[in-house]
Coordinates of C-alpha atoms in Angstrom, one line a residue:
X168 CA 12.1 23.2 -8.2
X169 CA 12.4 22.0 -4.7
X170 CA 14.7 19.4 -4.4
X171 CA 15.6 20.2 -7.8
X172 CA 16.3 23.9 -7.3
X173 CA 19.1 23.2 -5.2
X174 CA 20.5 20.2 -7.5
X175 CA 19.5 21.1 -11.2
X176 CA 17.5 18.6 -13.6
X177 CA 19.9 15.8 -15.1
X178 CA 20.4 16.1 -18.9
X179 CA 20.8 12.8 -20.1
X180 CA 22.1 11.5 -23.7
X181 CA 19.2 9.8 -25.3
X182 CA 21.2 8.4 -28.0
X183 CA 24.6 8.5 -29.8
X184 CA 25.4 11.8 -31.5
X185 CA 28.0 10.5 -33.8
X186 CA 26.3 10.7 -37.0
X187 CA 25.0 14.5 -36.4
X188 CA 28.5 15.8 -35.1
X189 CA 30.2 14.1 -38.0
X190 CA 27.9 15.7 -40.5
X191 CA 28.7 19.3 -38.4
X192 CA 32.4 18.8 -38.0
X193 CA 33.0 16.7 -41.6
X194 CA 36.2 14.7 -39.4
X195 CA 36.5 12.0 -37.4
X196 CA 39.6 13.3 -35.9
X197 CA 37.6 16.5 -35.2
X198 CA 34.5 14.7 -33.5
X199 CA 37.2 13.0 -31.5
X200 CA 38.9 16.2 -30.3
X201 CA 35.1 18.0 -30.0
X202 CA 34.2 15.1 -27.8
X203 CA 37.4 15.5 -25.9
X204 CA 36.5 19.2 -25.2
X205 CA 33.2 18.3 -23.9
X206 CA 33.8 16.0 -21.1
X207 CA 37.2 17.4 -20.1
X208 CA 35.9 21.1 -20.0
X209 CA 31.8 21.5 -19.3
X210 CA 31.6 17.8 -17.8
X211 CA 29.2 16.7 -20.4
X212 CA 30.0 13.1 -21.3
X213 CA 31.9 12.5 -25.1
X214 CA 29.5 12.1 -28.0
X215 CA 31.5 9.8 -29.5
X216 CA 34.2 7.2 -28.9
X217 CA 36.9 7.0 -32.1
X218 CA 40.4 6.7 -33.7
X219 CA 41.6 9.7 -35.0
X220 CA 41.8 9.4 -39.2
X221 CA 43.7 12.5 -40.1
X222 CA 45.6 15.6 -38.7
X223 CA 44.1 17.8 -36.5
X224 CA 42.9 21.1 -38.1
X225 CA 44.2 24.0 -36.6
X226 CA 42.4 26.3 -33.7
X227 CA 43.5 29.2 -35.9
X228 CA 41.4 28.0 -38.8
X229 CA 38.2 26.9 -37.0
X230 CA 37.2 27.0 -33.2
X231 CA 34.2 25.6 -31.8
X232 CA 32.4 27.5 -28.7
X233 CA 31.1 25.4 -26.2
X234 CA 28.5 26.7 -23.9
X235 CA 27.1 25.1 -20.8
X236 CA 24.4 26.0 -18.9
X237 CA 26.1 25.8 -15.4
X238 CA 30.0 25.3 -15.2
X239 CA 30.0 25.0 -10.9
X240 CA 30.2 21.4 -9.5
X241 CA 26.1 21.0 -10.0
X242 CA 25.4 19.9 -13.5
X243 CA 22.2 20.0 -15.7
X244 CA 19.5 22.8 -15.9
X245 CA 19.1 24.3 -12.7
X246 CA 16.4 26.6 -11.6
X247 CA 18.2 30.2 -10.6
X248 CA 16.4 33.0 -9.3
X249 CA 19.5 34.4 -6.9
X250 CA 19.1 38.5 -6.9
X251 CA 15.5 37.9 -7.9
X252 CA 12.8 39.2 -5.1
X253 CA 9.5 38.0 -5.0
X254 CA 6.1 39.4 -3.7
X255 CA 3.2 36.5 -3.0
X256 CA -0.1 37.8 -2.0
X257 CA -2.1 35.1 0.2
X258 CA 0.0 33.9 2.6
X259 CA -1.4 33.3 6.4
X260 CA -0.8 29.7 7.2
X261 CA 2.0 27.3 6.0
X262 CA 0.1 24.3 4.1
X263 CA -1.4 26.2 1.0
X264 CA -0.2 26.2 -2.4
X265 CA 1.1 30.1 -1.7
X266 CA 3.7 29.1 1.4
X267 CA 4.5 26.0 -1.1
X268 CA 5.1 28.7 -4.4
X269 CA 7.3 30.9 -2.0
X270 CA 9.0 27.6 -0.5
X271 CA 10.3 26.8 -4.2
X272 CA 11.1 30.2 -5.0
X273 CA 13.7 30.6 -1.8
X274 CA 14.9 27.2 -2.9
X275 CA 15.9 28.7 -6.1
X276 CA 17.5 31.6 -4.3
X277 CA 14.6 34.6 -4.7
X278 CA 14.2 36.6 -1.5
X279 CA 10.8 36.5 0.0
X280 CA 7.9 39.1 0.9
X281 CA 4.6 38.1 1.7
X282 CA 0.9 39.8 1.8
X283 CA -1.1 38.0 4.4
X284 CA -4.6 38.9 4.5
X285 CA -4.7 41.7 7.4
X286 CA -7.2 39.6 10.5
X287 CA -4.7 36.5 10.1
X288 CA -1.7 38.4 10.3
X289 CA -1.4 38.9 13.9
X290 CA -1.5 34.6 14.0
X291 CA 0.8 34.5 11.0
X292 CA 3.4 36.5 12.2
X293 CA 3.3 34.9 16.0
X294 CA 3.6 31.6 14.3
X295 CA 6.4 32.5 12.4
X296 CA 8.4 34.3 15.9
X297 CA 7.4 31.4 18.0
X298 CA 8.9 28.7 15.5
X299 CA 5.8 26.8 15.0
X300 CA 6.4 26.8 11.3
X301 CA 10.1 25.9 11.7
X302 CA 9.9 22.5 10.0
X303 CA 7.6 23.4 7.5
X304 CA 10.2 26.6 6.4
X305 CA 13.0 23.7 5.6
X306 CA 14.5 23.9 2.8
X307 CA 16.1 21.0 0.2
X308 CA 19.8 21.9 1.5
X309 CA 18.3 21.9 5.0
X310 CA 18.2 25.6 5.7
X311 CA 15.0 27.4 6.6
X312 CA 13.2 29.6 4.6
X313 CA 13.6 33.0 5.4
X314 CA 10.7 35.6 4.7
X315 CA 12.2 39.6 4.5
X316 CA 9.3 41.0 5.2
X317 CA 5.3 40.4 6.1
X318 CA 2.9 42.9 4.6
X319 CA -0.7 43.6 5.7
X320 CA -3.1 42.9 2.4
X321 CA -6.4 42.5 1.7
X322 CA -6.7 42.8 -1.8
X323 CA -10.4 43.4 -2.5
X324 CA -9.4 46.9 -1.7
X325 CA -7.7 48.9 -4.4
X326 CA -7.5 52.1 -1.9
X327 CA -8.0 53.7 1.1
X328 CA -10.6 55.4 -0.4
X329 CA -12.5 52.1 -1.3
X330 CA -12.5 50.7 2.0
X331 CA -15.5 51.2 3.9
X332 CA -15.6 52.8 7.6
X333 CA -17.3 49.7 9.1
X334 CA -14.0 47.9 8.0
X335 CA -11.8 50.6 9.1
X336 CA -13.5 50.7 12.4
X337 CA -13.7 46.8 12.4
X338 CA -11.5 45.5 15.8
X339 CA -9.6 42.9 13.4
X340 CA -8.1 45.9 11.6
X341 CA -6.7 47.7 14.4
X342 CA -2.8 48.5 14.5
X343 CA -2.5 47.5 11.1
X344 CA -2.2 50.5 8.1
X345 CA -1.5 50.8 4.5
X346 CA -2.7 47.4 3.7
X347 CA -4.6 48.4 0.2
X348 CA -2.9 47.1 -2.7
X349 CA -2.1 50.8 -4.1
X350 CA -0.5 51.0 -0.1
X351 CA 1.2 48.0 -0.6
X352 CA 2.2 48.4 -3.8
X353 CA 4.0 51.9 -2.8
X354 CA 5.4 50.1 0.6
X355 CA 7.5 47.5 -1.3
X356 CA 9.1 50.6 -3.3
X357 CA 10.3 52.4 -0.4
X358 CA 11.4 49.7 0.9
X359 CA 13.0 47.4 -1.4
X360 CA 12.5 49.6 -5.0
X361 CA 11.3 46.8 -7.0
X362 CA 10.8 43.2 -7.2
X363 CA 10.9 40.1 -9.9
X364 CA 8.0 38.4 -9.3
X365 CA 4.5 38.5 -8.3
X366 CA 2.6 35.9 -6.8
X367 CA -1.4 36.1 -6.6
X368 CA -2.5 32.6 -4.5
X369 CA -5.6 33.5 -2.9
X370 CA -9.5 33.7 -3.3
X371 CA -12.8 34.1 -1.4
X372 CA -16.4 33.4 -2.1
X373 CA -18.7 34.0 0.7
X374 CA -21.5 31.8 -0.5
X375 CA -18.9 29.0 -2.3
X376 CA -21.5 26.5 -0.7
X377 CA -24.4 28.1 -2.7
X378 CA -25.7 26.7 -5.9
X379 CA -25.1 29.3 -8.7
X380 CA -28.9 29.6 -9.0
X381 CA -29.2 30.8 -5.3
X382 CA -26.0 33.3 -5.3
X383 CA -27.1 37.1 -4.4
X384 CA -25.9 39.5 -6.8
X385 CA -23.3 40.6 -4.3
X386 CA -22.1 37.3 -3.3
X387 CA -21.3 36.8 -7.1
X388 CA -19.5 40.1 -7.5
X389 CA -17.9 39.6 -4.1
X390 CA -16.3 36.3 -5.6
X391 CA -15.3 38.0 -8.5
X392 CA -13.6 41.0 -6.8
X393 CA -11.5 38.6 -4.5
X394 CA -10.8 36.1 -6.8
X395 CA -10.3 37.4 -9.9
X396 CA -10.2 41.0 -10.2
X397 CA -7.9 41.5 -7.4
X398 CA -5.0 40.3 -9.8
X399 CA -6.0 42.8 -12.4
X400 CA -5.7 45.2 -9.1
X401 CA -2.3 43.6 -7.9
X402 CA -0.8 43.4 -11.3
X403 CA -1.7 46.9 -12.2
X404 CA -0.2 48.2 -8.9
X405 CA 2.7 46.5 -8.7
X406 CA 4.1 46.7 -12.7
X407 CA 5.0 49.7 -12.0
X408 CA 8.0 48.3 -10.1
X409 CA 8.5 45.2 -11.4
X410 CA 12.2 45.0 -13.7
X411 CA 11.6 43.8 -17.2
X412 CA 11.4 40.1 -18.0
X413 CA 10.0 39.4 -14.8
X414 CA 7.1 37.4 -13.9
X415 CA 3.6 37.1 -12.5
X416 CA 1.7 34.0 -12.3
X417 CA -2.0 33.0 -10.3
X418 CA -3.8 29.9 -9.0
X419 CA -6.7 28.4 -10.8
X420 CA -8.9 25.5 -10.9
X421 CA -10.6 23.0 -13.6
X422 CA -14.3 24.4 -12.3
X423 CA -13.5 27.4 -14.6
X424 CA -14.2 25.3 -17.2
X425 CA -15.5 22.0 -15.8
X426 CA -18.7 22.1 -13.5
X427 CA -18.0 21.1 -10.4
X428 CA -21.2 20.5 -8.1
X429 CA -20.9 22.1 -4.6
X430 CA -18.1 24.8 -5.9
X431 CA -20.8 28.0 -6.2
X432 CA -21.4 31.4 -5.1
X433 CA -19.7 32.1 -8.6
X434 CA -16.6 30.9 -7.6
X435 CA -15.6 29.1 -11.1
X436 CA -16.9 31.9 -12.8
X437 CA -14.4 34.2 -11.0
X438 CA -11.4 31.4 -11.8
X439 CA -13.1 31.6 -15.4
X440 CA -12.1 35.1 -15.8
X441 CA -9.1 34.7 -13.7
X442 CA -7.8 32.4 -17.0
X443 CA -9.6 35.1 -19.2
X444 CA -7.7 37.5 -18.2
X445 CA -4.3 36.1 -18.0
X446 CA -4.4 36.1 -21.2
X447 CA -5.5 39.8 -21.9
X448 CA -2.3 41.0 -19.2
X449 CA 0.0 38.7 -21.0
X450 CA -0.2 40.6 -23.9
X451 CA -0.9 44.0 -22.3
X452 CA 2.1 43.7 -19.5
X453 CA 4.4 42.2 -21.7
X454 CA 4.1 45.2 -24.1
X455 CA 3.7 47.4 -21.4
X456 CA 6.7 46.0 -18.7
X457 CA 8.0 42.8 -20.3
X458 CA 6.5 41.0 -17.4
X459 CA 4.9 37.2 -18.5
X460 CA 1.7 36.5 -16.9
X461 CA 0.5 33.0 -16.4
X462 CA -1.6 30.8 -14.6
X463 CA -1.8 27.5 -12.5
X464 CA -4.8 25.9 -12.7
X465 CA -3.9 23.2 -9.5
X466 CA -5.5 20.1 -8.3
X467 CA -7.3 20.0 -5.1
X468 CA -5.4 20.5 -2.3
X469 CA -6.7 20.0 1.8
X470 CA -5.8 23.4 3.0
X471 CA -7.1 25.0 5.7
X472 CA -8.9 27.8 3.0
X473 CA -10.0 24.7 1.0
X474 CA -12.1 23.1 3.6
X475 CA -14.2 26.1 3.6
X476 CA -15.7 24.4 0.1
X477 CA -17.0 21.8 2.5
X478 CA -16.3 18.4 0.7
X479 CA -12.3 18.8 -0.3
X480 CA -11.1 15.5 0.7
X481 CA -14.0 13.8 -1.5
X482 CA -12.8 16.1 -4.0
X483 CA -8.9 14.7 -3.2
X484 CA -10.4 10.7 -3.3
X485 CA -11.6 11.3 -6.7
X486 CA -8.6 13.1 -8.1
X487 CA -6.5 10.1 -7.0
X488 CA -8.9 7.2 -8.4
X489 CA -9.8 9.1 -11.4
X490 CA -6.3 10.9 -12.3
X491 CA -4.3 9.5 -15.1
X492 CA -1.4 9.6 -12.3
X493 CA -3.1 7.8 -9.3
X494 CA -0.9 10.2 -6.9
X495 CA -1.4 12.5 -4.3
X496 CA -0.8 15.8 -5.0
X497 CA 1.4 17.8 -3.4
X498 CA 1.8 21.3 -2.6
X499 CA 5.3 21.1 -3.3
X500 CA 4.6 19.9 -7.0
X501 CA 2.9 23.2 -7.8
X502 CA 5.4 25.4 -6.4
X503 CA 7.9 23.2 -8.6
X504 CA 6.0 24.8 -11.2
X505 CA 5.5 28.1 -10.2
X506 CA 9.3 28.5 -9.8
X507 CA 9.6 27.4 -13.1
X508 CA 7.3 29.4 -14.8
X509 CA 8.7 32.7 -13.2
X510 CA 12.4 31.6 -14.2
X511 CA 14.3 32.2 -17.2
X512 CA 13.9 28.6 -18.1
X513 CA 10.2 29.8 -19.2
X514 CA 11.2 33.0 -20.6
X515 CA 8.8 32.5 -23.7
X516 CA 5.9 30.8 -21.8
X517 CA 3.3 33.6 -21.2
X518 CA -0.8 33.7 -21.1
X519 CA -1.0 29.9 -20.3
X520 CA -3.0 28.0 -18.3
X521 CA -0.6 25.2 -17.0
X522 CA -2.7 22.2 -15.8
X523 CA -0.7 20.7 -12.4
X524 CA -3.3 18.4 -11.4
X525 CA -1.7 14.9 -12.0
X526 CA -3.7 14.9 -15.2
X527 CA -7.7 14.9 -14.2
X528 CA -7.9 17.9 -16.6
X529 CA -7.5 15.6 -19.8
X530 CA -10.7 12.9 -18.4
X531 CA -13.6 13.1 -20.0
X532 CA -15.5 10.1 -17.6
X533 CA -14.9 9.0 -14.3
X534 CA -13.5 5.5 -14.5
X535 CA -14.9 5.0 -11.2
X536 CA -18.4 5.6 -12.4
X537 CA -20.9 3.1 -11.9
X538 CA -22.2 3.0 -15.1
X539 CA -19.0 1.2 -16.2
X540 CA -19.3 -1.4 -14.0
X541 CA -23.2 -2.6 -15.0

């Protein structure tokens, strides 16, 4: 998970383990020769530091199986997702939670592919040729990220037959094709046969700065269709080729079940079925594909989409006064945790919601609030 995809989290011995491996072994001279095993073969310091009392007993009679989770020179519990290829959907710029997720997922040794919504991609991709995201694409071990492959997406389209002809004839669409998620979906088969992981990071509400009691009908249902639906869309389309025991997680936020003044045009209730229904595909695409489906419900972030909301660094300021960790937070952190949660560390974590918000999801009051200090 960033810096520690590339170096593993330490395990460290809490406390001495003499007592337990005496009651599994029933010898001193056997702890001491268990102990011995340990550090000299897996690198794992002794449990226990003793005199032998009695005779050895004999391999033949009893052997003990030592396993360790990594055997190389790096020790602990490392994030590995080498020969694991991963497809994140909202990518166009590089300082929003879905460049951090697939930042953290090359890290860990996934190959990347990206869908980047199709009028930004011309940018996107001229960014990416001219260098201009060449710092941003380092890596912990100093390499740069390196994406495969840049798809055309826009995901409120499930196929060509959806899309409208003012949007096919629409200038921003020209020289790009196959860039409905059924397209895309078929695209990364021919070209790459399958993948791990699938990565939904984005949203849209075109009247976010409405109050919910002045959202049209169709601004509300347009919310809903970008933000939420078009999961059930990608998921649906891309299961299909996905290898069992893979992964697929999404980005929410604490107005699904908080309100949040200023964050309309039914935007929280498209992140309220976004949660909703991560936990209707866990169940349905585990049984279906063995595929884990979770959810990130992430603190406020100043990206460039975020700003759209109008008041995101207010939003910031009272995470970091109010949060139980009085942090920033960083993109970084939650693609830390999206790496984890598509690894085979969380192979039995599906249909959460996993709260990466330096805490503000567990306050109840604003310890800034006025009222406290009267």
């Amino acid at each position: 998970m960033g810096a520690s995809a590339a170096t593993g989290m330490q395990m460290v011995a809490a406390r001495p383990c003499i007592p337990a491996c005496q009651r599994m072994l029933g010898s001193r001279s056997v702890v001491s020769a268990f102990g011995r095993a340990l550090s000299t073969r897996t690198g794992f310091a002794s449990c226990v530091k003793t005199a032998s009392a009695g005779p050895l007993i004999s391999v033949s009679r009893k052997r003990f199986a030592v396993r360790a989770m990594s055997q190389g020179a790096v020790q602990g519990l490392p994030i590995d997702l080498r020969g694991k290829r991963a497809f994140i959907a909202g990518v166009a710029d590089d300082n929003g939670y879905g460049w951090a997720i697939a930042k953290a997922l090359a890290a860990a040794g996934a190959e990347i592919l990206v869908g980047t919504w199709v009028p930004a991609l011309n940018i996107f991709e001229t960014s990416l040729r001219r260098g201009k995201f060449d710092e941003s694409r380092k890596l912990p071990d100093g390499s740069l990220m390196e994406i495969t492959k840049v798809y055309p997406l826009d995901a409120v389209f499930d196929s060509l037959e959806d899309v409208p002809e003012d949007v096919k004839a629409n200038k921003r669409y020209a020289g790009s094709s196959k860039w409905t998620v059924k397209e895309v979906a078929e695209t990364v088969k021919d070209d790459f046969g399958s993948i791990d992981i699938l990565v939904h990071s984005l949203a849209n509400g075109p009247e976010v700065t409405k109050p919910l009691l002045e959202t049209s009908r169709s601004g509300y249902l347009a919310a809903v269709s970008a933000s939420s639906y078009s999961f059930i869309s990608s998921l649906q389309h891309f299961l299909p080729i996905m290898n069992p025991g893979g992964a697929s997680i999404s980005l929410t936020y604490i107005a699904s079940e908080r309100t949040i003044p200023g964050y309309g045009g039914g935007m929280s209730s498209a992140k309220a079925a976004l949660e909703s229904d991560t936990r209707v595909l866990a169940f349905e695409a585990g049984r279906k594909g063995k595929i884990r489906v979770n959810t990130i419900s992430a603190g406020p972030l100043g990206s460039r989409a975020a700003k759209a909301i109008g008041f995101i660094e207010k939003m910031i300021e009272y995470s970091y006064v109010n949060a139980p960790l009085q942090k920033e937070l960083l993109a970084e952190e939650v693609g830390n945790a999206a790496a984890f949660l598509v690894s085979p560390l969380a192979s039995a974590i599906t249909g959460s919601t996993v709260y990466v918000d330096n805490g503000l999801n567990t306050m109840a009051l604003a310890v800034d609030s006025p009222t406290l200090s009267t």
